[in-house]
Coordinates of N, CA and C and ligand atoms in Angstrom, one line a residue:
X1 N -74.8 -22.1 20.4 CA -75.8 -22.7 21.1 C -76.1 -22.1 22.5
X2 N -75.0 -21.7 23.2 CA -75.2 -21.0 24.4 C -74.4 -19.7 24.4
X3 N -74.8 -18.8 25.2 CA -73.9 -17.5 25.3 C -73.1 -17.6 26.6
X4 N -71.9 -16.9 26.5 CA -71.1 -16.9 27.7 C -71.0 -15.4 28.2
X5 N -71.2 -15.2 29.5 CA -71.1 -13.9 30.1 C -70.0 -13.9 31.2
X6 N -68.7 -13.7 30.8 CA -67.7 -13.7 31.9 C -68.0 -12.7 32.9
X7 N -67.8 -13.1 34.2 CA -68.1 -12.2 35.3 C -66.8 -11.5 35.7
X8 N -66.8 -10.2 35.7 CA -65.6 -9.4 36.0 C -65.3 -9.4 37.5
X9 N -66.1 -10.1 38.3 CA -65.8 -10.2 39.7 C -64.5 -10.9 39.9
X10 N -64.1 -11.8 39.0 CA -62.9 -12.5 39.1 C -61.8 -11.8 38.2
X11 N -62.0 -10.7 37.7 CA -61.0 -10.0 36.9 C -60.0 -9.3 37.8
X12 N -58.9 -8.8 37.2 CA -57.9 -8.0 38.0 C -58.4 -6.6 37.9
X13 N -58.9 -6.0 39.0 CA -59.5 -4.7 38.9 C -58.5 -3.6 38.6
X14 N -57.2 -3.9 38.8 CA -56.2 -2.9 38.4 C -56.1 -2.8 36.9
X15 N -56.4 -3.9 36.3 CA -56.3 -4.1 34.8 C -57.7 -4.4 34.2
X16 N -58.7 -3.7 34.7 CA -60.1 -4.0 34.2 C -60.2 -3.8 32.7
X17 N -59.7 -2.7 32.2 CA -59.8 -2.4 30.8 C -59.2 -3.5 30.0
X18 N -58.0 -3.9 30.4 CA -57.3 -5.0 29.7 C -58.2 -6.3 29.7
X19 N -58.7 -6.6 30.9 CA -59.5 -7.9 31.0 C -60.8 -7.8 30.2
X20 N -61.4 -6.7 30.1 CA -62.6 -6.6 29.4 C -62.3 -6.6 27.9
X21 N -61.3 -6.0 27.4 CA -60.9 -6.1 26.0 C -60.5 -7.5 25.7
X22 N -59.9 -8.2 26.7 CA -59.6 -9.6 26.5 C -60.8 -10.5 26.3
X23 N -61.9 -10.1 27.0 CA -63.2 -10.9 26.8 C -63.7 -10.7 25.4
X24 N -63.5 -9.5 24.8 CA -63.9 -9.2 23.4 C -63.0 -10.1 22.5
X25 N -61.7 -10.0 22.7 CA -60.8 -10.8 21.9 C -61.1 -12.3 21.9
X26 N -61.5 -12.8 23.0 CA -61.7 -14.2 23.2 C -63.1 -14.6 22.7
X27 N -63.9 -13.7 22.2 CA -65.2 -14.0 21.6 C -66.3 -14.1 22.6
X28 N -66.1 -13.6 23.9 CA -67.2 -13.6 24.9 C -68.4 -12.8 24.4
X29 N -69.6 -13.2 24.8 CA -70.8 -12.6 24.3 C -71.2 -11.3 25.1
X30 N -71.2 -11.4 26.4 CA -71.6 -10.3 27.3 C -70.6 -10.2 28.4
X31 N -70.6 -9.0 29.0 CA -69.8 -8.8 30.2 C -70.8 -8.8 31.4
X32 N -70.5 -9.7 32.4 CA -71.4 -9.8 33.5 C -70.8 -8.9 34.7
X33 N -71.6 -8.0 35.2 CA -71.2 -7.1 36.2 C -72.0 -7.3 37.5
X34 N -71.3 -7.7 38.6 CA -72.0 -8.1 39.8 C -71.9 -6.9 40.8
X35 N -73.1 -6.4 41.1 CA -73.2 -5.3 42.0 C -73.8 -5.8 43.3
X36 N -73.0 -5.6 44.4 CA -73.4 -6.1 45.7 C -73.4 -4.9 46.7
X37 N -74.3 -5.0 47.7 CA -74.5 -3.8 48.6 C -74.1 -4.1 50.0
X38 N -73.6 -5.3 50.3 CA -73.3 -5.6 51.7 C -74.5 -5.8 52.6
X39 N -75.7 -5.8 52.1 CA -76.9 -6.0 52.8 C -77.7 -7.1 52.3
X40 N -78.0 -7.1 51.0 CA -78.8 -8.2 50.4 C -77.8 -9.4 50.4
X41 N -76.5 -9.2 50.2 CA -75.5 -10.2 50.2 C -74.4 -9.7 51.1
X42 N -73.6 -10.6 51.7 CA -72.6 -10.2 52.7 C -71.3 -9.8 52.0
X43 N -71.4 -9.0 50.9 CA -70.2 -8.6 50.2 C -70.5 -7.3 49.5
X44 N -69.4 -6.5 49.3 CA -69.6 -5.2 48.5 C -68.7 -5.2 47.3
X45 N -69.2 -4.9 46.2 CA -68.3 -4.9 45.0 C -68.3 -3.6 44.3
X46 N -68.9 -3.5 43.2 CA -68.7 -2.2 42.4 C -70.1 -1.6 42.2
X47 N -70.1 -0.3 41.8 CA -71.3 0.4 41.6 C -71.3 1.3 40.4
X48 N -72.1 2.3 40.4 CA -72.4 3.2 39.2 C -71.2 3.8 38.5
X49 N -70.3 4.4 39.3 CA -69.1 5.0 38.5 C -68.3 4.0 37.7
X50 N -68.1 2.8 38.3 CA -67.3 1.8 37.6 C -68.1 1.3 36.3
X51 N -69.4 1.1 36.5 CA -70.2 0.7 35.3 C -70.1 1.7 34.2
X52 N -70.2 3.0 34.6 CA -70.2 4.1 33.6 C -68.8 4.0 32.8
X53 N -67.8 3.8 33.5 CA -66.5 3.7 32.9 C -66.3 2.5 32.0
X54 N -66.9 1.4 32.5 CA -66.9 0.2 31.7 C -67.6 0.4 30.3
X55 N -68.7 1.1 30.5 CA -69.5 1.4 29.2 C -68.7 2.2 28.2
X56 N -67.8 3.0 28.7 CA -67.0 3.8 27.7 C -66.0 3.0 27.0
X57 N -65.6 1.8 27.5 CA -64.5 1.1 26.9 C -64.9 -0.2 26.1
X58 N -66.2 -0.5 26.1 CA -66.7 -1.7 25.4 C -68.0 -1.6 24.8
X59 N -68.2 -2.2 23.6 CA -69.5 -2.3 23.0 C -70.3 -3.6 23.3
X60 N -69.6 -4.5 24.0 CA -70.3 -5.7 24.4 C -71.5 -5.4 25.3
X61 N -72.6 -6.2 25.2 CA -73.7 -6.0 26.1 C -73.3 -6.1 27.5
X62 N -73.7 -5.2 28.4 CA -73.4 -5.3 29.8 C -74.6 -5.9 30.6
X63 N -74.3 -7.0 31.2 CA -75.3 -7.8 31.9 C -75.1 -7.5 33.4
X64 N -75.9 -6.6 33.9 CA -75.7 -6.2 35.3 C -76.6 -6.9 36.2
X65 N -76.0 -7.5 37.2 CA -76.7 -8.4 38.2 C -76.7 -7.6 39.5
X66 N -77.9 -7.1 39.8 CA -78.0 -6.3 41.1 C -78.3 -7.2 42.3
X67 N -77.4 -7.3 43.1 CA -77.6 -8.1 44.4 C -77.7 -7.0 45.5
X68 N -78.8 -6.2 45.4 CA -79.0 -5.1 46.4 C -80.4 -5.1 46.8
X69 N -80.6 -4.6 48.0 CA -82.0 -4.5 48.6 C -82.8 -3.4 47.8
X70 N -84.0 -3.6 47.6 CA -84.9 -2.7 47.0 C -84.3 -2.0 45.7
X71 N -84.1 -2.9 44.7 CA -83.4 -2.4 43.5 C -84.2 -1.3 42.8
X72 N -85.5 -1.2 43.0 CA -86.3 -0.2 42.4 C -85.7 1.2 42.6
X73 N -84.9 1.4 43.7 CA -84.3 2.7 44.0 C -83.2 3.1 43.1
X74 N -82.6 2.0 42.5 CA -81.4 2.3 41.7 C -81.5 1.9 40.2
X75 N -82.6 1.2 39.8 CA -82.7 0.6 38.5 C -82.4 1.7 37.4
X76 N -83.1 2.8 37.5 CA -83.0 3.9 36.5 C -81.5 4.3 36.3
X77 N -80.9 4.5 37.5 CA -79.5 5.0 37.4 C -78.5 3.9 36.8
X78 N -78.8 2.6 37.0 CA -77.9 1.6 36.4 C -78.2 1.5 34.9
X79 N -79.4 1.8 34.5 CA -79.7 1.8 33.0 C -79.0 3.0 32.4
X80 N -79.1 4.1 33.0 CA -78.5 5.3 32.5 C -76.9 5.2 32.5
X81 N -76.4 4.4 33.4 CA -75.0 4.2 33.5 C -74.5 3.2 32.4
X82 N -75.4 2.5 31.7 CA -75.0 1.7 30.6 C -75.4 0.2 30.6
X83 N -76.3 -0.2 31.5 CA -76.7 -1.6 31.5 C -77.6 -1.9 30.3
X84 N -77.3 -3.0 29.6 CA -78.2 -3.5 28.5 C -79.2 -4.5 29.0
X85 N -78.7 -5.3 30.0 CA -79.6 -6.2 30.7 C -79.5 -5.9 32.2
X86 N -80.6 -5.7 32.9 CA -80.6 -5.4 34.3 C -81.4 -6.5 35.0
X87 N -80.7 -7.2 35.9 CA -81.3 -8.3 36.6 C -81.5 -7.9 38.1
X88 N -82.7 -8.1 38.6 CA -82.9 -7.8 40.0 C -83.3 -9.1 40.7
X89 N -83.2 -9.1 42.0 CA -83.5 -10.4 42.8 C -85.0 -10.3 43.2
X90 N -85.6 -11.5 43.1 CA -87.0 -11.6 43.5 C -87.2 -11.4 45.0
X91 N -86.1 -11.8 45.7 CA -86.2 -11.7 47.2 C -85.9 -10.4 47.8
X92 N -85.5 -9.4 46.9 CA -85.0 -8.1 47.4 C -86.0 -7.1 47.7
X93 N -87.3 -7.4 47.4 CA -88.3 -6.3 47.6 C -89.7 -7.0 47.7
X94 N -90.8 -6.2 47.9 CA -92.1 -6.7 47.9 C -92.5 -7.2 46.5
X95 N -93.5 -8.1 46.3 CA -93.9 -8.5 45.0 C -94.4 -7.3 44.1
X96 N -95.1 -6.3 44.7 CA -95.5 -5.2 44.0 C -94.4 -4.3 43.4
X97 N -93.4 -4.1 44.3 CA -92.2 -3.3 43.8 C -91.4 -4.1 42.8
X98 N -91.3 -5.4 42.9 CA -90.6 -6.2 42.0 C -91.3 -6.1 40.6
X99 N -92.6 -6.2 40.6 CA -93.4 -6.1 39.3 C -93.1 -4.7 38.7
X100 N -93.3 -3.7 39.5 CA -93.1 -2.3 39.0 C -91.7 -2.1 38.5
X101 N -90.7 -2.6 39.2 CA -89.3 -2.5 38.8 C -89.1 -3.1 37.4
X102 N -89.6 -4.3 37.2 CA -89.4 -5.0 36.0 C -90.0 -4.2 34.8
X103 N -91.2 -3.7 35.1 CA -91.9 -2.9 34.1 C -91.1 -1.6 33.7
X104 N -90.6 -1.0 34.8 CA -89.8 0.2 34.6 C -88.5 -0.1 33.7
X105 N -87.9 -1.2 34.0 CA -86.7 -1.5 33.3 C -87.0 -1.7 31.8
X106 N -88.1 -2.4 31.5 CA -88.5 -2.5 30.1 C -88.9 -1.2 29.5
X107 N -89.6 -0.4 30.2 CA -90.1 0.9 29.7 C -88.9 1.8 29.3
X108 N -87.8 1.6 30.0 CA -86.6 2.4 29.6 C -85.8 1.8 28.5
X109 N -86.3 0.7 27.9 CA -85.6 0.1 26.7 C -84.5 -0.8 27.1
X110 N -84.5 -1.2 28.3 CA -83.4 -2.2 28.8 C -84.1 -3.6 28.9
X111 N -83.3 -4.6 28.8 CA -83.8 -6.0 29.0 C -83.9 -6.2 30.5
X112 N -85.0 -6.9 30.9 CA -85.3 -7.1 32.4 C -85.0 -8.5 32.7
X113 N -84.2 -8.7 33.8 CA -84.0 -10.0 34.3 C -84.4 -10.2 35.7
X114 N -84.8 -11.4 36.1 CA -85.3 -11.7 37.5 C -84.5 -12.8 38.0
X115 N -83.8 -12.7 39.1 CA -83.0 -13.7 39.6 C -83.6 -14.4 40.9
X116 N -83.3 -15.7 40.9 CA -83.8 -16.5 42.1 C -82.7 -17.1 42.8
X117 N -82.6 -16.9 44.1 CA -81.6 -17.5 45.0 C -81.9 -19.0 45.0
X118 N -80.9 -19.8 45.4 CA -81.1 -21.3 45.4 C -82.4 -21.7 46.2
X119 N -82.7 -21.0 47.3 CA -83.8 -21.5 48.1 C -85.2 -21.0 47.6
X120 N -85.2 -20.2 46.6 CA -86.5 -19.6 46.1 C -87.1 -20.6 45.1
X121 N -88.3 -21.0 45.3 CA -88.9 -22.0 44.4 C -89.4 -21.4 43.1
X122 N -89.6 -22.2 42.1 CA -90.1 -21.8 40.8 C -91.4 -21.1 40.9
X123 N -92.3 -21.6 41.8 CA -93.6 -21.0 41.8 C -93.6 -19.5 42.2
X124 N -92.6 -19.1 42.9 CA -92.5 -17.7 43.3 C -92.3 -16.8 42.1
X125 N -91.7 -17.4 41.0 CA -91.4 -16.6 39.8 C -92.6 -16.5 38.8
X126 N -93.6 -17.4 39.0 CA -94.7 -17.5 38.1 C -95.4 -16.1 37.7
X127 N -95.7 -15.3 38.7 CA -96.3 -14.0 38.4 C -95.5 -13.1 37.5
X128 N -94.2 -13.3 37.4 CA -93.4 -12.4 36.7 C -92.9 -12.9 35.3
X129 N -93.3 -14.1 35.0 CA -92.7 -14.8 33.8 C -92.9 -14.0 32.5
X130 N -94.0 -13.3 32.4 CA -94.3 -12.5 31.1 C -93.7 -11.1 31.2
X131 N -93.1 -10.8 32.4 CA -92.5 -9.4 32.6 C -91.0 -9.4 32.4
X132 N -90.5 -10.6 32.1 CA -89.0 -10.7 32.0 C -88.5 -11.1 30.6
X133 N -87.3 -10.7 30.4 CA -86.6 -11.1 29.2 C -85.6 -12.2 29.5
X134 N -85.3 -12.4 30.8 CA -84.4 -13.4 31.3 C -84.7 -13.8 32.7
X135 N -84.6 -15.1 33.0 CA -84.6 -15.5 34.4 C -83.2 -16.0 34.8
X136 N -82.6 -15.5 35.8 CA -81.3 -15.9 36.3 C -81.5 -16.9 37.5
X137 N -81.1 -18.1 37.2 CA -81.2 -19.1 38.3 C -79.8 -19.2 39.0
X138 N -79.7 -18.8 40.2 CA -78.4 -18.8 40.9 C -78.1 -20.3 41.2
X139 N -76.9 -20.7 40.8 CA -76.4 -22.0 41.1 C -75.4 -22.1 42.2
X140 N -75.3 -21.0 42.9 CA -74.6 -20.9 44.2 C -75.4 -19.8 45.0
X141 N -75.1 -19.7 46.3 CA -75.6 -18.6 47.1 C -74.9 -17.3 46.6
X142 N -75.7 -16.3 46.2 CA -75.1 -15.1 45.7 C -74.2 -14.4 46.8
X143 N -73.1 -13.8 46.3 CA -72.2 -13.1 47.2 C -70.7 -13.2 46.9
X144 N -70.3 -14.4 46.4 CA -68.9 -14.6 46.2 C -68.7 -15.5 45.0
X145 N -67.5 -15.2 44.3 CA -67.1 -16.1 43.3 C -66.4 -17.4 43.9
X146 N -66.2 -18.3 43.0 CA -65.4 -19.5 43.4 C -66.1 -20.6 44.2
X147 N -67.4 -20.5 44.3 CA -68.2 -21.6 45.0 C -68.5 -22.7 44.1
X148 N -69.0 -23.8 44.7 CA -69.3 -25.0 44.0 C -70.7 -25.0 43.4
X149 N -70.9 -25.4 42.2 CA -72.1 -25.5 41.4 C -73.1 -26.4 42.2
X150 N -74.4 -26.0 42.3 CA -75.4 -26.8 42.9 C -76.2 -27.5 41.8
X151 N -75.9 -28.7 41.7 CA -76.6 -29.5 40.6 C -78.1 -29.6 40.7
X152 N -78.6 -29.5 42.0 CA -80.0 -29.6 42.2 C -80.8 -28.4 41.7
X153 N -80.1 -27.4 41.2 CA -80.8 -26.2 40.6 C -81.3 -26.6 39.2
X154 N -80.8 -27.7 38.6 CA -81.2 -28.0 37.3 C -82.7 -28.4 37.2
X155 N -83.2 -28.9 38.3 CA -84.7 -29.2 38.3 C -85.4 -27.8 38.1
X156 N -84.9 -26.8 38.7 CA -85.5 -25.5 38.5 C -85.4 -24.9 37.1
X157 N -84.3 -25.1 36.5 CA -84.1 -24.6 35.1 C -85.0 -25.3 34.1
X158 N -85.1 -26.6 34.4 CA -86.0 -27.5 33.5 C -87.4 -27.1 33.6
X159 N -87.9 -26.9 34.9 CA -89.3 -26.5 35.1 C -89.6 -25.1 34.6
X160 N -88.6 -24.2 34.8 CA -88.8 -22.9 34.2 C -88.9 -22.9 32.7
X161 N -88.1 -23.7 32.1 CA -88.1 -23.7 30.6 C -89.5 -24.1 30.1
X162 N -90.0 -25.1 30.8 CA -91.3 -25.6 30.4 C -92.4 -24.5 30.6
X163 N -92.4 -23.9 31.7 CA -93.4 -22.8 32.0 C -93.2 -21.7 31.0
X164 N -91.9 -21.3 30.7 CA -91.7 -20.2 29.8 C -92.1 -20.5 28.4
X165 N -91.9 -21.7 28.0 CA -92.3 -22.1 26.6 C -93.8 -21.9 26.4
X166 N -94.5 -22.0 27.5 CA -96.0 -21.8 27.3 C -96.4 -20.3 27.3
X167 N -95.7 -19.5 28.1 CA -96.2 -18.1 28.2 C -95.2 -17.0 27.6
X168 N -93.9 -17.3 27.5 CA -92.9 -16.3 27.1 C -91.7 -17.1 26.5
X169 N -91.9 -17.7 25.4 CA -90.8 -18.6 24.9 C -89.5 -17.9 24.5
X170 N -89.6 -16.6 24.3 CA -88.3 -15.8 24.0 C -87.4 -15.6 25.2
X171 N -88.0 -15.7 26.4 CA -87.3 -15.4 27.6 C -86.1 -16.4 27.8
X172 N -84.9 -15.8 28.1 CA -83.7 -16.7 28.3 C -83.6 -17.1 29.7
X173 N -82.9 -18.2 29.9 CA -82.5 -18.7 31.2 C -81.0 -18.6 31.3
X174 N -80.6 -17.9 32.4 CA -79.2 -17.8 32.7 C -78.8 -18.5 34.0
X175 N -77.6 -19.0 34.1 CA -77.2 -19.5 35.4 C -75.9 -18.8 35.8
X176 N -75.7 -18.8 37.1 CA -74.6 -18.0 37.6 C -74.1 -18.7 38.9
X177 N -72.8 -19.1 38.9 CA -72.1 -19.7 40.0 C -71.6 -21.1 39.7
X178 N -70.3 -21.2 39.8 CA -69.7 -22.6 39.7 C -69.8 -23.1 38.3
X179 N -69.9 -22.3 37.3 CA -69.9 -22.8 35.9 C -68.5 -23.0 35.3
X180 N -68.2 -24.2 34.9 CA -66.9 -24.5 34.3 C -67.2 -25.4 33.1
X181 N -66.2 -26.0 32.5 CA -66.4 -26.8 31.3 C -67.2 -28.1 31.6
X182 N -67.2 -28.6 32.8 CA -68.0 -29.7 33.2 C -69.5 -29.3 33.5
X183 N -69.7 -28.3 34.3 CA -71.0 -28.0 34.7 C -71.8 -27.3 33.6
X184 N -71.1 -26.7 32.7 CA -71.8 -26.0 31.6 C -72.6 -27.0 30.7
X185 N -72.0 -28.2 30.6 CA -72.6 -29.3 29.9 C -74.0 -29.7 30.5
X186 N -73.9 -29.8 31.8 CA -75.2 -30.2 32.6 C -76.2 -29.1 32.3
X187 N -75.8 -27.8 32.4 CA -76.7 -26.7 32.2 C -77.4 -26.8 30.8
X188 N -76.5 -27.0 29.8 CA -77.1 -27.1 28.4 C -78.2 -28.1 28.3
X189 N -78.0 -29.2 29.0 CA -79.0 -30.3 28.9 C -80.3 -30.0 29.6
X190 N -80.2 -28.9 30.4 CA -81.4 -28.5 31.2 C -81.9 -27.2 30.9
X191 N -81.8 -26.8 29.7 CA -82.6 -25.6 29.2 C -81.9 -24.3 29.4
X192 N -80.6 -24.2 29.7 CA -80.0 -23.0 30.0 C -79.4 -22.3 28.7
X193 N -79.6 -21.0 28.6 CA -79.2 -20.3 27.4 C -77.9 -19.5 27.6
X194 N -77.7 -18.9 28.8 CA -76.6 -18.0 29.1 C -75.9 -18.5 30.3
X195 N -74.6 -18.6 30.2 CA -73.7 -19.1 31.3 C -72.8 -17.9 31.8
X196 N -73.0 -17.6 33.1 CA -72.1 -16.6 33.7 C -70.9 -17.4 34.2
X197 N -69.7 -16.9 34.0 CA -68.6 -17.7 34.6 C -67.5 -16.7 35.0
X198 N -67.1 -16.8 36.3 CA -66.1 -15.9 36.8 C -64.8 -16.6 36.9
X199 N -64.6 -17.4 38.0 CA -63.3 -17.9 38.3 C -62.8 -18.9 37.2
X200 N -63.7 -19.7 36.7 CA -63.3 -20.7 35.7 C -62.8 -20.1 34.4
X201 N -63.5 -19.0 34.0 CA -63.1 -18.3 32.8 C -61.7 -17.6 33.0
X202 N -61.6 -16.9 34.1 CA -60.3 -16.1 34.3 C -59.1 -17.0 34.6
X203 N -59.4 -18.2 35.1 CA -58.3 -19.2 35.4 C -58.0 -20.1 34.2
X204 N -58.8 -20.1 33.2 CA -58.6 -21.0 32.1 C -57.3 -20.7 31.4
X205 N -56.6 -21.8 31.1 CA -55.2 -21.7 30.4 C -55.4 -21.1 29.0
X206 N -56.5 -21.4 28.4 CA -56.8 -20.9 27.0 C -58.3 -20.4 27.1
X207 N -58.4 -19.1 27.3 CA -59.7 -18.5 27.5 C -60.6 -18.6 26.2
X208 N -59.9 -18.4 25.1 CA -60.7 -18.4 23.8 C -61.3 -19.8 23.6
X209 N -60.5 -20.8 24.0 CA -61.0 -22.2 23.9 C -62.1 -22.4 24.8
X210 N -62.0 -21.9 26.0 CA -63.0 -22.0 27.1 C -64.3 -21.4 26.6
X211 N -64.2 -20.2 25.9 CA -65.4 -19.6 25.4 C -66.1 -20.5 24.3
X212 N -65.2 -21.0 23.5 CA -65.8 -21.9 22.4 C -66.5 -23.1 23.0
X213 N -65.9 -23.7 24.0 CA -66.6 -24.9 24.6 C -68.0 -24.5 25.1
X214 N -68.1 -23.4 25.8 CA -69.4 -22.9 26.3 C -70.3 -22.6 25.2
X215 N -69.9 -22.0 24.2 CA -70.8 -21.6 23.1 C -71.1 -22.8 22.2
X216 N -70.3 -23.8 22.2 CA -70.4 -24.9 21.2 C -71.6 -25.8 21.5
Ligands
LIG301 C1 -71.8 -14.6 42.7 C2 -71.9 -13.8 41.4 C3 -71.2 -14.4 40.3 C4 -69.8 -14.8 40.4 C5 -69.7 -16.2 39.8 O1 -72.8 -14.1 43.6 O2 -73.2 -13.4 41.1 O3 -71.5 -13.7 39.1 O4 -68.9 -13.9 39.8 O5 -68.4 -16.6 40.0 P1 -67.9 -18.1 39.8 O6 -68.1 -18.4 38.3 O7 -66.5 -18.1 40.2 O8 -68.8 -19.0 40.6
LIG302 ZN1 -73.6 -12.6 39.0

């Protein structure tokens, strides 16, 4: 019913290969990779060389979430490094560049995602709805794992689902931030297709069971 994309932001980076293979063994659908530049968000994580190496060790789809300014500068390189899904932030550039970047991602055979920070209204996404394969609704302020889920974002997912059903019904809705066994249930009731989960997945006593609950 829903897909789960464990976020390696909460993995043990010394044992990244082990943790990614463990996502496969536990039945995870995608691997979520958070790229932060210390400018669009106040944190720095991983970049191109790490993505390239992750690509070598897994066949799971790589769901790359770019939290960087002016992603148009880097989109092509992240696709070449192995992204299957590349999500950019609506707030990270001009509307023209955002549009061009989404088109570029698709033209390269990659799935295009557009992410909205909690303060960004649904109406800002309207011009891009037919240019995306996925809309990522942030359910925390981007930048860090382990924050609390913002329930009021569910109004956004519901409204987006309605709009997408009219113009681009294939488009998925993903949520990211504070997803656990309780909040995933709320998301499912509000039109969400893909759940990103970092700390709750990695802390789960039985990760395979956690995956089943989200997918179920
Ligand atoms: C936050 C990142 C998330 C993060 C989620 O900016 O985009 O992907 O890993 O972590 P949790 O599930 O701990 O909120
Ligand atoms: Zn993310």
